[in-house]
Short mmCIF file of N, CA and C in Angstrom, two decimals:
data_model
loop_
_atom_site.label_atom_id
_atom_site.label_comp_id
_atom_site.label_asym_id
_atom_site.label_seq_id
_atom_site.Cartn_x
_atom_site.Cartn_y
_atom_site.Cartn_z
N MET A 1 -12.47 0.03 -20.99
CA MET A 1 -13.03 -1.57 -20.68
C MET A 1 -12.31 -2.54 -21.53
N SER A 2 -11.77 -3.32 -21.10
CA SER A 2 -11.20 -4.53 -21.92
C SER A 2 -12.15 -5.45 -22.71
N PRO A 3 -11.85 -5.56 -23.80
CA PRO A 3 -12.57 -6.38 -24.52
C PRO A 3 -13.12 -7.90 -23.83
N GLY A 4 -14.30 -8.57 -24.12
CA GLY A 4 -14.30 -9.73 -23.73
C GLY A 4 -15.26 -9.89 -22.24
N PHE A 5 -15.32 -8.36 -21.79
CA PHE A 5 -15.83 -8.81 -20.34
C PHE A 5 -17.36 -8.11 -20.58
N THR A 6 -18.31 -8.82 -20.01
CA THR A 6 -19.77 -8.56 -19.91
C THR A 6 -19.77 -8.70 -18.57
N PRO A 7 -21.02 -7.99 -18.07
CA PRO A 7 -21.45 -8.44 -16.36
C PRO A 7 -22.07 -9.81 -16.30
N GLN A 8 -22.81 -10.38 -17.40
CA GLN A 8 -23.03 -11.70 -17.55
C GLN A 8 -22.16 -12.84 -17.56
N LEU A 9 -21.03 -12.51 -18.12
CA LEU A 9 -19.65 -13.31 -17.96
C LEU A 9 -19.12 -13.39 -16.66
N LEU A 10 -18.93 -12.00 -16.09
CA LEU A 10 -18.48 -12.17 -14.78
C LEU A 10 -19.42 -12.80 -13.82
N ALA A 11 -20.80 -12.60 -13.68
CA ALA A 11 -21.56 -13.09 -12.77
C ALA A 11 -21.49 -14.74 -13.17
N ARG A 12 -21.22 -15.49 -14.43
CA ARG A 12 -21.49 -16.58 -14.78
C ARG A 12 -19.90 -17.22 -14.01
N LEU A 13 -18.75 -16.58 -14.31
CA LEU A 13 -17.46 -17.02 -13.94
C LEU A 13 -17.40 -17.04 -12.28
N TRP A 14 -18.11 -16.03 -11.71
CA TRP A 14 -18.33 -15.99 -10.21
C TRP A 14 -18.75 -17.26 -9.89
N GLN A 15 -20.19 -17.44 -10.39
CA GLN A 15 -20.85 -18.70 -9.77
C GLN A 15 -20.21 -20.05 -9.93
N GLU A 16 -19.54 -20.01 -11.12
CA GLU A 16 -18.49 -21.46 -11.39
C GLU A 16 -17.17 -21.16 -10.46
N ARG A 17 -16.57 -20.43 -10.25
CA ARG A 17 -15.18 -20.25 -9.68
C ARG A 17 -15.54 -20.22 -8.05
N ARG A 18 -16.62 -19.50 -7.47
CA ARG A 18 -16.80 -18.83 -6.12
C ARG A 18 -18.12 -19.54 -5.50
N PRO A 19 -18.54 -20.78 -5.85
CA PRO A 19 -19.87 -21.07 -5.42
C PRO A 19 -20.03 -20.97 -3.82
N SER A 20 -19.11 -20.55 -3.00
CA SER A 20 -19.16 -20.81 -1.37
C SER A 20 -20.06 -19.41 -1.15
N GLY A 21 -20.28 -18.54 -1.99
CA GLY A 21 -20.75 -17.51 -1.66
C GLY A 21 -20.83 -16.46 -2.56
N PRO A 22 -22.04 -15.32 -2.34
CA PRO A 22 -21.88 -14.34 -3.42
C PRO A 22 -20.62 -13.32 -2.87
N PRO A 23 -20.39 -12.44 -3.79
CA PRO A 23 -19.39 -11.56 -4.04
C PRO A 23 -19.22 -10.16 -3.05
N VAL A 24 -19.65 -10.62 -1.86
CA VAL A 24 -20.00 -9.54 -0.74
C VAL A 24 -18.84 -9.54 0.01
N ALA A 25 -18.04 -8.49 -0.33
CA ALA A 25 -16.64 -8.37 0.51
C ALA A 25 -16.58 -8.87 1.76
N HIS A 26 -17.30 -8.29 2.76
CA HIS A 26 -17.10 -8.24 4.29
C HIS A 26 -17.57 -9.92 4.37
N ARG A 27 -17.89 -10.42 3.65
CA ARG A 27 -18.18 -12.02 3.99
C ARG A 27 -17.01 -12.93 3.66
N PHE A 28 -16.13 -12.40 2.76
CA PHE A 28 -14.91 -13.22 2.36
C PHE A 28 -14.11 -13.83 3.62
N ARG A 29 -13.82 -12.78 4.68
CA ARG A 29 -12.98 -13.48 5.55
C ARG A 29 -13.46 -14.87 6.02
N GLY A 30 -14.75 -15.15 6.43
CA GLY A 30 -15.40 -16.10 7.15
C GLY A 30 -15.90 -17.30 5.95
N THR A 31 -15.68 -16.66 4.63
CA THR A 31 -16.00 -18.21 3.65
C THR A 31 -14.71 -18.55 3.26
N TYR A 32 -13.95 -17.76 3.32
CA TYR A 32 -12.28 -18.27 2.94
C TYR A 32 -11.62 -18.21 4.16
N ALA A 33 -11.63 -18.51 5.06
CA ALA A 33 -10.86 -18.66 6.62
C ALA A 33 -9.44 -19.08 6.32
N ASP A 34 -9.51 -20.13 5.66
CA ASP A 34 -8.59 -20.98 5.60
C ASP A 34 -7.28 -20.25 4.48
N LEU A 35 -7.77 -19.35 3.76
CA LEU A 35 -6.93 -18.72 2.81
C LEU A 35 -6.92 -17.48 2.94
N TRP A 36 -7.14 -16.79 4.33
CA TRP A 36 -7.46 -15.52 4.37
C TRP A 36 -6.09 -14.98 5.35
N VAL A 37 -5.72 -13.46 4.82
CA VAL A 37 -4.92 -13.01 5.97
C VAL A 37 -5.09 -11.43 6.01
N ARG A 38 -4.94 -10.95 7.41
CA ARG A 38 -5.58 -9.25 7.11
C ARG A 38 -4.20 -8.39 7.30
N PHE A 39 -4.15 -7.57 6.75
CA PHE A 39 -2.96 -6.59 6.94
C PHE A 39 -3.43 -5.23 7.16
N HIS A 40 -2.80 -4.41 8.26
CA HIS A 40 -3.33 -3.11 8.60
C HIS A 40 -2.79 -2.36 8.13
N SER A 41 -3.42 -0.99 7.49
CA SER A 41 -3.15 0.02 6.78
C SER A 41 -2.13 0.72 7.50
N LEU A 42 -1.92 1.16 8.95
CA LEU A 42 -1.11 2.25 9.54
C LEU A 42 -0.43 1.69 10.86
N PRO A 43 0.94 2.05 10.97
CA PRO A 43 1.41 1.47 12.15
C PRO A 43 0.69 1.86 13.31
N GLY A 44 0.58 0.50 14.23
CA GLY A 44 0.02 0.71 15.69
C GLY A 44 -1.17 0.28 15.57
N SER A 45 -1.82 -0.40 14.13
CA SER A 45 -2.93 -0.80 13.96
C SER A 45 -4.16 0.79 13.81
N LYS A 46 -3.69 1.56 13.55
CA LYS A 46 -4.33 2.91 13.69
C LYS A 46 -5.31 2.73 12.65
N ARG A 47 -6.47 2.99 12.53
CA ARG A 47 -7.80 2.69 11.68
C ARG A 47 -7.81 4.06 10.60
N TYR A 48 -7.85 5.44 11.27
CA TYR A 48 -7.87 6.17 9.89
C TYR A 48 -6.87 7.34 9.87
N PRO A 49 -6.37 7.54 8.60
CA PRO A 49 -5.48 8.40 8.24
C PRO A 49 -5.90 9.85 8.64
N GLU A 50 -5.10 10.42 9.14
CA GLU A 50 -5.21 12.02 9.38
C GLU A 50 -4.14 12.78 8.62
N THR A 51 -3.40 12.73 7.82
CA THR A 51 -2.40 13.76 7.60
C THR A 51 -1.98 12.92 6.33
N GLU A 52 -1.45 13.63 5.44
CA GLU A 52 -0.98 13.39 3.89
C GLU A 52 0.10 12.16 3.92
N GLU A 53 1.03 12.44 5.09
CA GLU A 53 1.93 11.20 5.50
C GLU A 53 1.32 10.15 5.73
N GLU A 54 0.28 10.07 6.42
CA GLU A 54 -0.38 8.52 6.71
C GLU A 54 -1.26 8.23 5.63
N TYR A 55 -1.65 9.24 4.57
CA TYR A 55 -2.25 8.57 3.53
C TYR A 55 -1.12 7.72 2.64
N ALA A 56 0.11 8.40 2.46
CA ALA A 56 0.77 7.88 1.76
C ALA A 56 1.35 6.33 2.22
N ILE A 57 1.72 6.45 3.37
CA ILE A 57 1.58 4.95 4.22
C ILE A 57 0.64 3.97 3.75
N VAL A 58 -0.89 4.54 3.96
CA VAL A 58 -1.88 3.47 3.60
C VAL A 58 -1.82 2.92 2.18
N LEU A 59 -1.58 3.83 1.15
CA LEU A 59 -1.68 3.72 -0.45
C LEU A 59 -0.62 2.75 -0.60
N HIS A 60 1.05 3.11 0.20
CA HIS A 60 1.98 2.10 -0.14
C HIS A 60 1.76 0.54 0.45
N ARG A 61 0.96 0.52 1.50
CA ARG A 61 0.51 -0.77 2.07
C ARG A 61 -0.33 -1.76 1.15
N TYR A 62 -1.17 -0.80 0.66
CA TYR A 62 -2.34 -1.14 -0.40
C TYR A 62 -1.50 -1.87 -1.56
N ASN A 63 -0.97 -0.60 -2.38
CA ASN A 63 -0.50 -0.94 -3.69
C ASN A 63 0.76 -2.01 -3.61
N THR A 64 1.48 -2.08 -2.42
CA THR A 64 2.57 -3.30 -2.20
C THR A 64 1.96 -4.75 -2.71
N VAL A 65 1.00 -4.87 -1.65
CA VAL A 65 0.43 -6.05 -1.67
C VAL A 65 -0.53 -6.50 -2.79
N LEU A 66 -1.23 -5.35 -3.53
CA LEU A 66 -1.51 -5.40 -4.99
C LEU A 66 -0.74 -5.89 -5.81
N ASP A 67 0.52 -5.31 -5.85
CA ASP A 67 1.54 -5.25 -6.84
C ASP A 67 1.67 -6.92 -6.43
N GLU A 68 2.00 -7.41 -5.63
CA GLU A 68 2.80 -8.74 -5.38
C GLU A 68 1.41 -9.68 -6.13
N LEU A 69 0.15 -9.39 -5.78
CA LEU A 69 -0.75 -10.01 -6.21
C LEU A 69 -0.93 -10.20 -7.81
N PHE A 70 -1.04 -8.92 -8.52
CA PHE A 70 -1.51 -8.64 -10.00
C PHE A 70 -0.50 -8.55 -10.83
N ALA A 71 0.70 -7.81 -10.57
CA ALA A 71 1.51 -7.51 -11.39
C ALA A 71 1.84 -8.08 -12.59
N GLY A 72 1.41 -7.29 -13.96
CA GLY A 72 1.70 -7.75 -14.99
C GLY A 72 0.13 -8.60 -15.56
N ALA A 73 -0.71 -8.30 -14.56
CA ALA A 73 -2.17 -9.08 -15.23
C ALA A 73 -3.20 -8.04 -15.26
N ASP A 74 -4.39 -8.52 -15.61
CA ASP A 74 -5.56 -8.03 -15.85
C ASP A 74 -6.25 -8.10 -14.49
N VAL A 75 -6.92 -7.13 -13.97
CA VAL A 75 -7.78 -7.34 -12.60
C VAL A 75 -9.37 -6.63 -12.92
N PHE A 76 -10.13 -7.21 -12.28
CA PHE A 76 -11.50 -6.63 -11.82
C PHE A 76 -11.19 -5.87 -10.78
N VAL A 77 -11.75 -4.70 -10.66
CA VAL A 77 -12.02 -3.57 -9.90
C VAL A 77 -13.57 -3.60 -9.67
N VAL A 78 -13.73 -3.82 -8.20
CA VAL A 78 -15.37 -3.87 -8.14
C VAL A 78 -15.83 -2.96 -6.97
N THR A 79 -16.98 -2.02 -6.88
CA THR A 79 -17.29 -1.05 -6.11
C THR A 79 -18.67 -1.56 -5.82
N THR A 80 -19.32 -1.24 -4.86
CA THR A 80 -20.65 -1.42 -4.47
C THR A 80 -21.48 0.13 -4.07
N ASP A 81 -22.72 -0.19 -4.02
CA ASP A 81 -23.73 0.64 -3.32
C ASP A 81 -24.57 -0.20 -2.78
N TRP A 82 -26.05 0.46 -2.06
CA TRP A 82 -26.77 -0.14 -1.39
C TRP A 82 -27.93 0.55 -2.07
N SER A 83 -29.31 -0.19 -1.53
CA SER A 83 -30.66 0.54 -1.85
C SER A 83 -31.45 -0.32 -1.30
N SER A 84 -32.38 0.55 -0.90
CA SER A 84 -33.74 -0.10 -0.32
C SER A 84 -34.71 -1.15 -1.29
N THR A 85 -34.45 -0.78 -2.58
CA THR A 85 -35.13 -1.52 -3.55
C THR A 85 -33.75 -1.74 -4.84
N PRO A 86 -34.33 -2.83 -5.47
CA PRO A 86 -33.40 -3.45 -6.25
C PRO A 86 -32.79 -2.43 -7.57
N SER A 87 -33.60 -1.59 -7.76
CA SER A 87 -32.92 -0.45 -8.95
C SER A 87 -33.20 0.99 -8.60
N GLY A 88 -33.49 1.41 -7.10
CA GLY A 88 -33.96 2.78 -6.68
C GLY A 88 -32.39 3.39 -6.55
N PRO A 89 -32.66 4.52 -6.10
CA PRO A 89 -31.33 5.10 -6.02
C PRO A 89 -30.47 4.77 -4.63
N ALA A 90 -29.18 5.05 -4.66
CA ALA A 90 -28.45 4.56 -3.71
C ALA A 90 -28.80 5.23 -2.00
N GLY A 91 -28.36 4.39 -1.03
CA GLY A 91 -29.03 4.41 0.04
C GLY A 91 -28.48 6.16 1.11
N TRP A 92 -26.99 6.27 0.42
CA TRP A 92 -26.52 7.32 0.68
C TRP A 92 -25.28 7.78 -0.38
N PRO A 93 -25.05 9.31 -0.44
CA PRO A 93 -24.23 9.46 -1.46
C PRO A 93 -22.76 8.92 -1.08
N SER A 94 -22.36 8.77 -2.27
CA SER A 94 -20.99 8.35 -1.90
C SER A 94 -20.28 8.85 -3.49
N PRO A 95 -19.00 8.38 -3.38
CA PRO A 95 -18.01 8.96 -4.63
C PRO A 95 -17.85 7.85 -5.58
N ARG A 96 -18.93 6.74 -5.51
CA ARG A 96 -18.68 5.57 -6.27
C ARG A 96 -18.83 5.81 -7.91
N GLN A 97 -19.63 6.62 -8.51
CA GLN A 97 -19.82 6.92 -9.47
C GLN A 97 -18.82 7.73 -10.20
N THR A 98 -18.05 8.47 -9.45
CA THR A 98 -17.16 9.60 -9.90
C THR A 98 -15.93 8.89 -9.77
N LEU A 99 -15.50 7.98 -9.00
CA LEU A 99 -14.35 7.70 -8.80
C LEU A 99 -14.34 5.96 -9.49
N HIS A 100 -15.21 5.40 -10.17
CA HIS A 100 -15.12 4.28 -10.54
C HIS A 100 -16.29 4.37 -12.03
N ARG A 101 -15.83 5.46 -12.51
CA ARG A 101 -16.93 5.59 -14.01
C ARG A 101 -17.31 4.52 -15.02
N ASP A 102 -16.22 3.68 -15.06
CA ASP A 102 -16.21 2.60 -15.98
C ASP A 102 -17.01 1.27 -15.27
N GLY A 103 -17.35 1.48 -14.08
CA GLY A 103 -17.85 0.36 -13.34
C GLY A 103 -19.31 -0.08 -14.01
N LEU A 104 -19.39 -1.36 -14.52
CA LEU A 104 -20.93 -1.76 -14.93
C LEU A 104 -21.77 -2.61 -13.95
N HIS A 105 -22.90 -2.47 -13.57
CA HIS A 105 -23.41 -3.31 -12.80
C HIS A 105 -23.49 -4.71 -13.28
N TRP A 106 -23.15 -5.67 -12.30
CA TRP A 106 -23.12 -6.96 -12.74
C TRP A 106 -23.73 -7.79 -11.79
N TRP A 107 -23.93 -7.36 -10.43
CA TRP A 107 -24.87 -8.35 -9.55
C TRP A 107 -25.54 -7.35 -8.63
N THR A 108 -26.63 -8.09 -8.17
CA THR A 108 -27.55 -7.36 -6.84
C THR A 108 -27.49 -8.66 -6.10
N GLU A 109 -27.09 -8.35 -4.75
CA GLU A 109 -27.42 -9.38 -3.54
C GLU A 109 -28.62 -8.83 -2.70
N ALA A 110 -29.75 -9.56 -2.82
CA ALA A 110 -30.63 -9.06 -1.83
C ALA A 110 -30.50 -9.59 -0.36
N ASP A 111 -30.58 -8.53 0.67
CA ASP A 111 -30.82 -9.36 1.98
C ASP A 111 -32.60 -8.82 2.28
N ARG A 112 -33.12 -10.00 2.39
CA ARG A 112 -34.53 -9.79 2.73
C ARG A 112 -34.67 -10.72 3.85
N ASP A 113 -33.97 -10.81 5.07
CA ASP A 113 -34.49 -11.87 6.05
C ASP A 113 -35.01 -11.16 7.19
N ASP A 114 -35.16 -9.93 7.06
CA ASP A 114 -36.16 -9.22 8.13
C ASP A 114 -37.41 -9.17 7.34
N PRO A 115 -38.35 -9.72 8.13
CA PRO A 115 -39.86 -9.89 7.79
C PRO A 115 -40.52 -8.36 7.35
N ASP A 116 -39.97 -7.35 7.76
CA ASP A 116 -40.34 -6.18 7.61
C ASP A 116 -39.81 -5.51 6.39
N PRO A 117 -40.42 -5.33 5.09
CA PRO A 117 -39.86 -4.78 3.90
C PRO A 117 -39.30 -3.74 4.19
N GLN A 118 -39.27 -2.64 4.91
CA GLN A 118 -38.70 -1.39 5.05
C GLN A 118 -37.22 -1.48 5.38
N PHE A 119 -36.96 -2.71 6.32
CA PHE A 119 -35.45 -3.13 6.33
C PHE A 119 -34.87 -4.17 5.46
N HIS A 120 -35.32 -4.30 4.12
CA HIS A 120 -34.43 -5.14 3.01
C HIS A 120 -33.58 -4.13 2.47
N THR A 121 -32.59 -4.78 2.16
CA THR A 121 -31.47 -3.84 1.18
C THR A 121 -30.88 -4.86 0.36
N TYR A 122 -30.63 -4.13 -0.72
CA TYR A 122 -30.12 -4.61 -2.01
C TYR A 122 -28.63 -4.13 -2.08
N THR A 123 -27.51 -4.96 -2.28
CA THR A 123 -26.14 -4.63 -2.32
C THR A 123 -25.98 -4.78 -4.04
N ARG A 124 -25.35 -3.72 -5.02
CA ARG A 124 -25.45 -3.77 -5.83
C ARG A 124 -23.76 -3.50 -6.16
N LEU A 125 -23.42 -4.61 -7.18
CA LEU A 125 -21.77 -4.48 -7.40
C LEU A 125 -21.61 -4.09 -9.00
N TYR A 126 -20.60 -3.40 -9.04
CA TYR A 126 -20.11 -2.35 -10.58
C TYR A 126 -18.67 -3.17 -10.64
N ALA A 127 -18.58 -3.41 -11.93
CA ALA A 127 -16.79 -4.19 -12.16
C ALA A 127 -16.75 -3.43 -13.75
N ASP A 128 -15.23 -3.24 -13.28
CA ASP A 128 -14.52 -2.84 -14.50
C ASP A 128 -13.58 -3.95 -14.68
N ARG A 129 -12.73 -4.28 -15.68
CA ARG A 129 -11.64 -4.75 -16.09
C ARG A 129 -10.61 -3.81 -16.69
N ARG A 130 -9.30 -4.15 -16.05
CA ARG A 130 -8.34 -3.28 -16.59
C ARG A 130 -6.96 -3.63 -16.15
N PRO A 131 -5.91 -3.40 -16.85
CA PRO A 131 -4.36 -3.95 -16.52
C PRO A 131 -4.13 -3.37 -15.20
N TRP A 132 -3.49 -4.06 -14.32
CA TRP A 132 -3.14 -3.63 -12.84
C TRP A 132 -1.85 -2.72 -13.14
N GLU A 133 -2.01 -1.39 -12.58
CA GLU A 133 -0.68 -0.99 -12.58
C GLU A 133 -0.75 0.08 -11.26
N ARG A 134 0.48 0.06 -10.55
CA ARG A 134 0.29 0.43 -9.31
C ARG A 134 -0.10 2.25 -9.29
N GLY A 135 -1.20 2.14 -8.34
CA GLY A 135 -1.46 3.67 -8.35
C GLY A 135 -2.97 3.67 -9.13
N CYS A 136 -3.35 2.65 -9.97
CA CYS A 136 -4.34 2.95 -11.09
C CYS A 136 -5.79 2.83 -10.00
N VAL A 137 -5.54 2.80 -8.62
CA VAL A 137 -7.01 2.45 -8.07
C VAL A 137 -6.82 3.72 -6.97
N ASP A 138 -5.89 4.39 -6.59
CA ASP A 138 -5.65 5.20 -5.71
C ASP A 138 -6.72 5.90 -5.13
N GLY A 139 -7.75 6.40 -6.07
CA GLY A 139 -8.60 7.30 -5.57
C GLY A 139 -9.76 6.61 -4.90
N VAL A 140 -9.91 5.18 -5.70
CA VAL A 140 -10.65 4.07 -5.00
C VAL A 140 -10.45 4.02 -3.23
N LEU A 141 -8.98 3.49 -3.38
CA LEU A 141 -8.41 3.15 -2.29
C LEU A 141 -8.43 4.52 -1.03
N ARG A 142 -8.05 5.32 -1.38
CA ARG A 142 -8.21 6.64 -0.59
C ARG A 142 -9.43 6.77 0.02
N ALA A 143 -10.54 6.77 -0.72
CA ALA A 143 -12.02 6.84 -0.34
C ALA A 143 -12.34 5.56 0.72
N VAL A 144 -11.86 4.34 0.21
CA VAL A 144 -12.13 3.51 1.13
C VAL A 144 -11.25 3.71 2.33
N ALA A 145 -10.21 4.19 2.39
CA ALA A 145 -9.34 4.63 3.75
C ALA A 145 -10.20 5.66 4.58
N ASP A 146 -11.01 6.20 3.58
CA ASP A 146 -11.76 7.05 4.49
C ASP A 146 -13.44 6.80 4.90
N GLU A 147 -13.69 5.31 4.83
CA GLU A 147 -14.84 4.69 4.80
C GLU A 147 -15.91 5.53 3.68
N ALA A 148 -15.85 6.22 3.10
CA ALA A 148 -16.49 6.53 2.07
C ALA A 148 -16.93 5.67 0.65
N LEU A 149 -16.25 4.52 0.60
CA LEU A 149 -16.64 3.63 0.05
C LEU A 149 -16.24 2.23 0.80
N VAL A 150 -17.43 1.27 0.56
CA VAL A 150 -16.82 0.27 1.38
C VAL A 150 -17.39 -1.38 0.56
N ASP A 151 -16.83 -2.43 1.12
CA ASP A 151 -16.87 -3.54 0.27
C ASP A 151 -16.45 -3.61 -1.33
N VAL A 152 -15.38 -2.88 -1.43
CA VAL A 152 -14.61 -2.72 -2.85
C VAL A 152 -13.81 -4.06 -2.46
N PHE A 153 -13.48 -4.70 -3.60
CA PHE A 153 -12.46 -5.60 -3.96
C PHE A 153 -11.76 -5.89 -5.34
N ILE A 154 -10.77 -6.10 -5.47
CA ILE A 154 -9.78 -6.13 -6.67
C ILE A 154 -9.54 -7.85 -6.79
N THR A 155 -9.78 -7.94 -8.15
CA THR A 155 -9.41 -9.84 -8.17
C THR A 155 -8.95 -9.97 -9.31
N ASP A 156 -8.06 -10.98 -9.64
CA ASP A 156 -7.68 -11.26 -11.24
C ASP A 156 -8.93 -11.63 -11.68
N THR A 157 -8.42 -11.94 -13.40
CA THR A 157 -9.75 -12.29 -14.04
C THR A 157 -9.87 -13.70 -13.77
N ASP A 158 -9.25 -14.45 -13.11
CA ASP A 158 -9.54 -16.00 -12.93
C ASP A 158 -10.49 -16.08 -11.63
N LEU A 159 -10.33 -15.09 -10.88
CA LEU A 159 -11.00 -14.93 -9.15
C LEU A 159 -10.16 -16.03 -8.59
N ARG A 160 -8.88 -15.76 -8.72
CA ARG A 160 -8.21 -16.71 -7.85
C ARG A 160 -7.64 -16.13 -6.58
N ARG A 161 -7.20 -14.92 -6.54
CA ARG A 161 -6.94 -13.96 -5.34
C ARG A 161 -7.88 -12.79 -5.24
N ILE A 162 -8.28 -12.47 -4.11
CA ILE A 162 -8.78 -11.20 -3.87
C ILE A 162 -8.20 -10.46 -2.76
N HIS A 163 -8.07 -9.04 -3.22
CA HIS A 163 -7.70 -7.93 -2.23
C HIS A 163 -8.84 -7.25 -1.78
N HIS A 164 -9.25 -7.08 -0.49
CA HIS A 164 -10.35 -6.20 -0.07
C HIS A 164 -10.13 -5.50 0.75
N PRO A 165 -9.85 -4.19 0.27
CA PRO A 165 -9.33 -3.08 1.39
C PRO A 165 -10.53 -2.70 1.96
N TYR A 166 -10.28 -2.22 3.10
CA TYR A 166 -11.44 -1.51 4.21
C TYR A 166 -10.64 -0.46 4.93
N ASP A 167 -11.66 0.27 5.60
CA ASP A 167 -10.89 1.33 6.47
C ASP A 167 -9.81 0.85 7.49
N GLY A 168 -8.67 0.91 7.34
CA GLY A 168 -8.16 0.34 8.49
C GLY A 168 -7.22 -0.77 7.85
N GLY A 169 -7.28 -1.44 7.00
CA GLY A 169 -6.37 -2.69 6.29
C GLY A 169 -6.98 -3.15 5.27
N ALA A 170 -6.72 -4.25 4.84
CA ALA A 170 -7.07 -5.51 3.73
C ALA A 170 -7.19 -6.62 4.24
N ASP A 171 -8.15 -7.50 3.63
CA ASP A 171 -8.26 -8.97 3.55
C ASP A 171 -8.08 -9.64 2.40
N VAL A 172 -7.01 -10.51 2.73
CA VAL A 172 -6.48 -10.82 1.14
C VAL A 172 -6.99 -12.24 1.19
N ILE A 173 -7.51 -12.92 0.07
CA ILE A 173 -7.77 -14.02 -0.33
C ILE A 173 -6.70 -15.08 -1.05
N LEU A 174 -6.13 -15.79 -0.77
CA LEU A 174 -5.24 -16.42 -1.57
C LEU A 174 -5.47 -17.71 -2.06
N THR A 175 -4.51 -18.32 -2.97
CA THR A 175 -4.92 -19.92 -3.50
C THR A 175 -4.59 -21.06 -2.56
N THR A 176 -3.56 -20.79 -2.13
CA THR A 176 -3.45 -21.89 -1.12
C THR A 176 -3.12 -21.57 0.70
N THR A 177 -3.03 -22.20 1.26
CA THR A 177 -2.51 -21.88 2.52
C THR A 177 -1.14 -21.51 2.62
N ALA A 178 -0.02 -22.26 1.53
CA ALA A 178 1.38 -22.00 1.63
C ALA A 178 1.45 -20.61 1.05
N GLU A 179 0.77 -20.19 -0.10
CA GLU A 179 0.78 -18.90 -0.48
C GLU A 179 0.48 -17.92 0.71
N ARG A 180 -0.86 -18.14 1.37
CA ARG A 180 -0.99 -17.35 2.59
C ARG A 180 0.17 -17.00 3.46
N GLU A 181 0.63 -17.95 3.90
CA GLU A 181 1.68 -18.24 4.81
C GLU A 181 2.95 -17.48 4.33
N ARG A 182 2.97 -17.45 3.06
CA ARG A 182 4.16 -16.46 2.47
C ARG A 182 4.28 -15.35 2.53
N LEU A 183 2.83 -14.83 1.72
CA LEU A 183 2.57 -13.57 2.03
C LEU A 183 2.73 -12.74 3.23
N ARG A 184 1.93 -13.71 4.15
CA ARG A 184 1.96 -13.09 5.74
C ARG A 184 3.27 -12.94 6.08
N GLY A 185 4.34 -13.69 5.88
CA GLY A 185 5.68 -13.85 6.27
C GLY A 185 6.50 -12.61 5.63
N GLU A 186 5.95 -12.07 4.73
CA GLU A 186 6.77 -10.97 3.97
C GLU A 186 6.29 -9.85 4.79
N HIS A 187 5.15 -9.67 5.29
CA HIS A 187 4.87 -8.16 5.80
C HIS A 187 4.29 -8.46 7.12
N THR A 188 5.08 -9.00 8.20
CA THR A 188 4.84 -9.40 9.52
C THR A 188 4.76 -7.83 10.37
N ALA A 189 5.35 -7.11 9.87
CA ALA A 189 5.08 -5.66 10.70
C ALA A 189 3.51 -5.09 10.31
N TRP A 190 2.74 -5.75 9.18
CA TRP A 190 1.61 -5.17 8.91
C TRP A 190 0.40 -5.79 9.65
N LEU A 191 0.73 -6.95 10.52
CA LEU A 191 -0.05 -7.66 11.02
C LEU A 191 -0.73 -7.64 12.26
N SER A 192 -1.87 -7.85 12.57
CA SER A 192 -2.60 -7.54 13.96
C SER A 192 -1.54 -8.22 15.28
N SER A 193 -1.35 -7.58 16.35
CA SER A 193 -0.92 -8.21 17.45
C SER A 193 -2.05 -9.54 18.21
N HIS A 194 -3.34 -9.35 17.27
CA HIS A 194 -4.27 -10.12 18.28
C HIS A 194 -4.23 -11.64 17.51
N PRO A 195 -4.28 -12.49 18.50
CA PRO A 195 -4.42 -13.84 17.70
C PRO A 195 -5.10 -14.30 16.84
N SER A 196 -6.15 -13.71 16.88
CA SER A 196 -7.19 -13.92 15.51
C SER A 196 -6.67 -13.55 14.21
N GLY A 197 -6.08 -12.73 14.42
CA GLY A 197 -5.38 -11.82 13.09
C GLY A 197 -6.06 -10.81 12.67
N LEU A 198 -7.43 -10.57 13.76
CA LEU A 198 -8.08 -9.22 13.08
C LEU A 198 -7.49 -7.77 13.37
#
């Protein structure tokens, strides 16, 4: 764990730098639509890898973009779990604790929109800070590719760029539309053929 990182500091930083919404990764695409680009993880937009060769392609694509975003910098790695109570056990088993041992709980996002408390959920986010090195989150990324972990994201320590891998690809939030277009142009073969970019 890098010095100077506390869950309270990261929560305050998020609220200052990202006031448009909570750090719930599946919402980033809508919240930051003008700065968003999506890359698919496998040729032909195949969703799930089935062979070691396909896992290698998935990890190569994730790591290539992550290198372009974060080489030489520290990052926050964020994983999540869910519960029906703020501090209860996770709603289902996941490899989060094994794959993200240094993750500290720093945020809980409550969803209590349903009038029935039985359907309330609490998304709990865990973060650590580390120097970015290619391959340093491969265990997490492989679990994401298998949908064993969801709503993972990696961001620089200023929260300027966000990489949200999901099973099938990655949503990337850039600092400007020009930066988004540059990154999109470097990896056109990884883009969706759908006009929406999904």
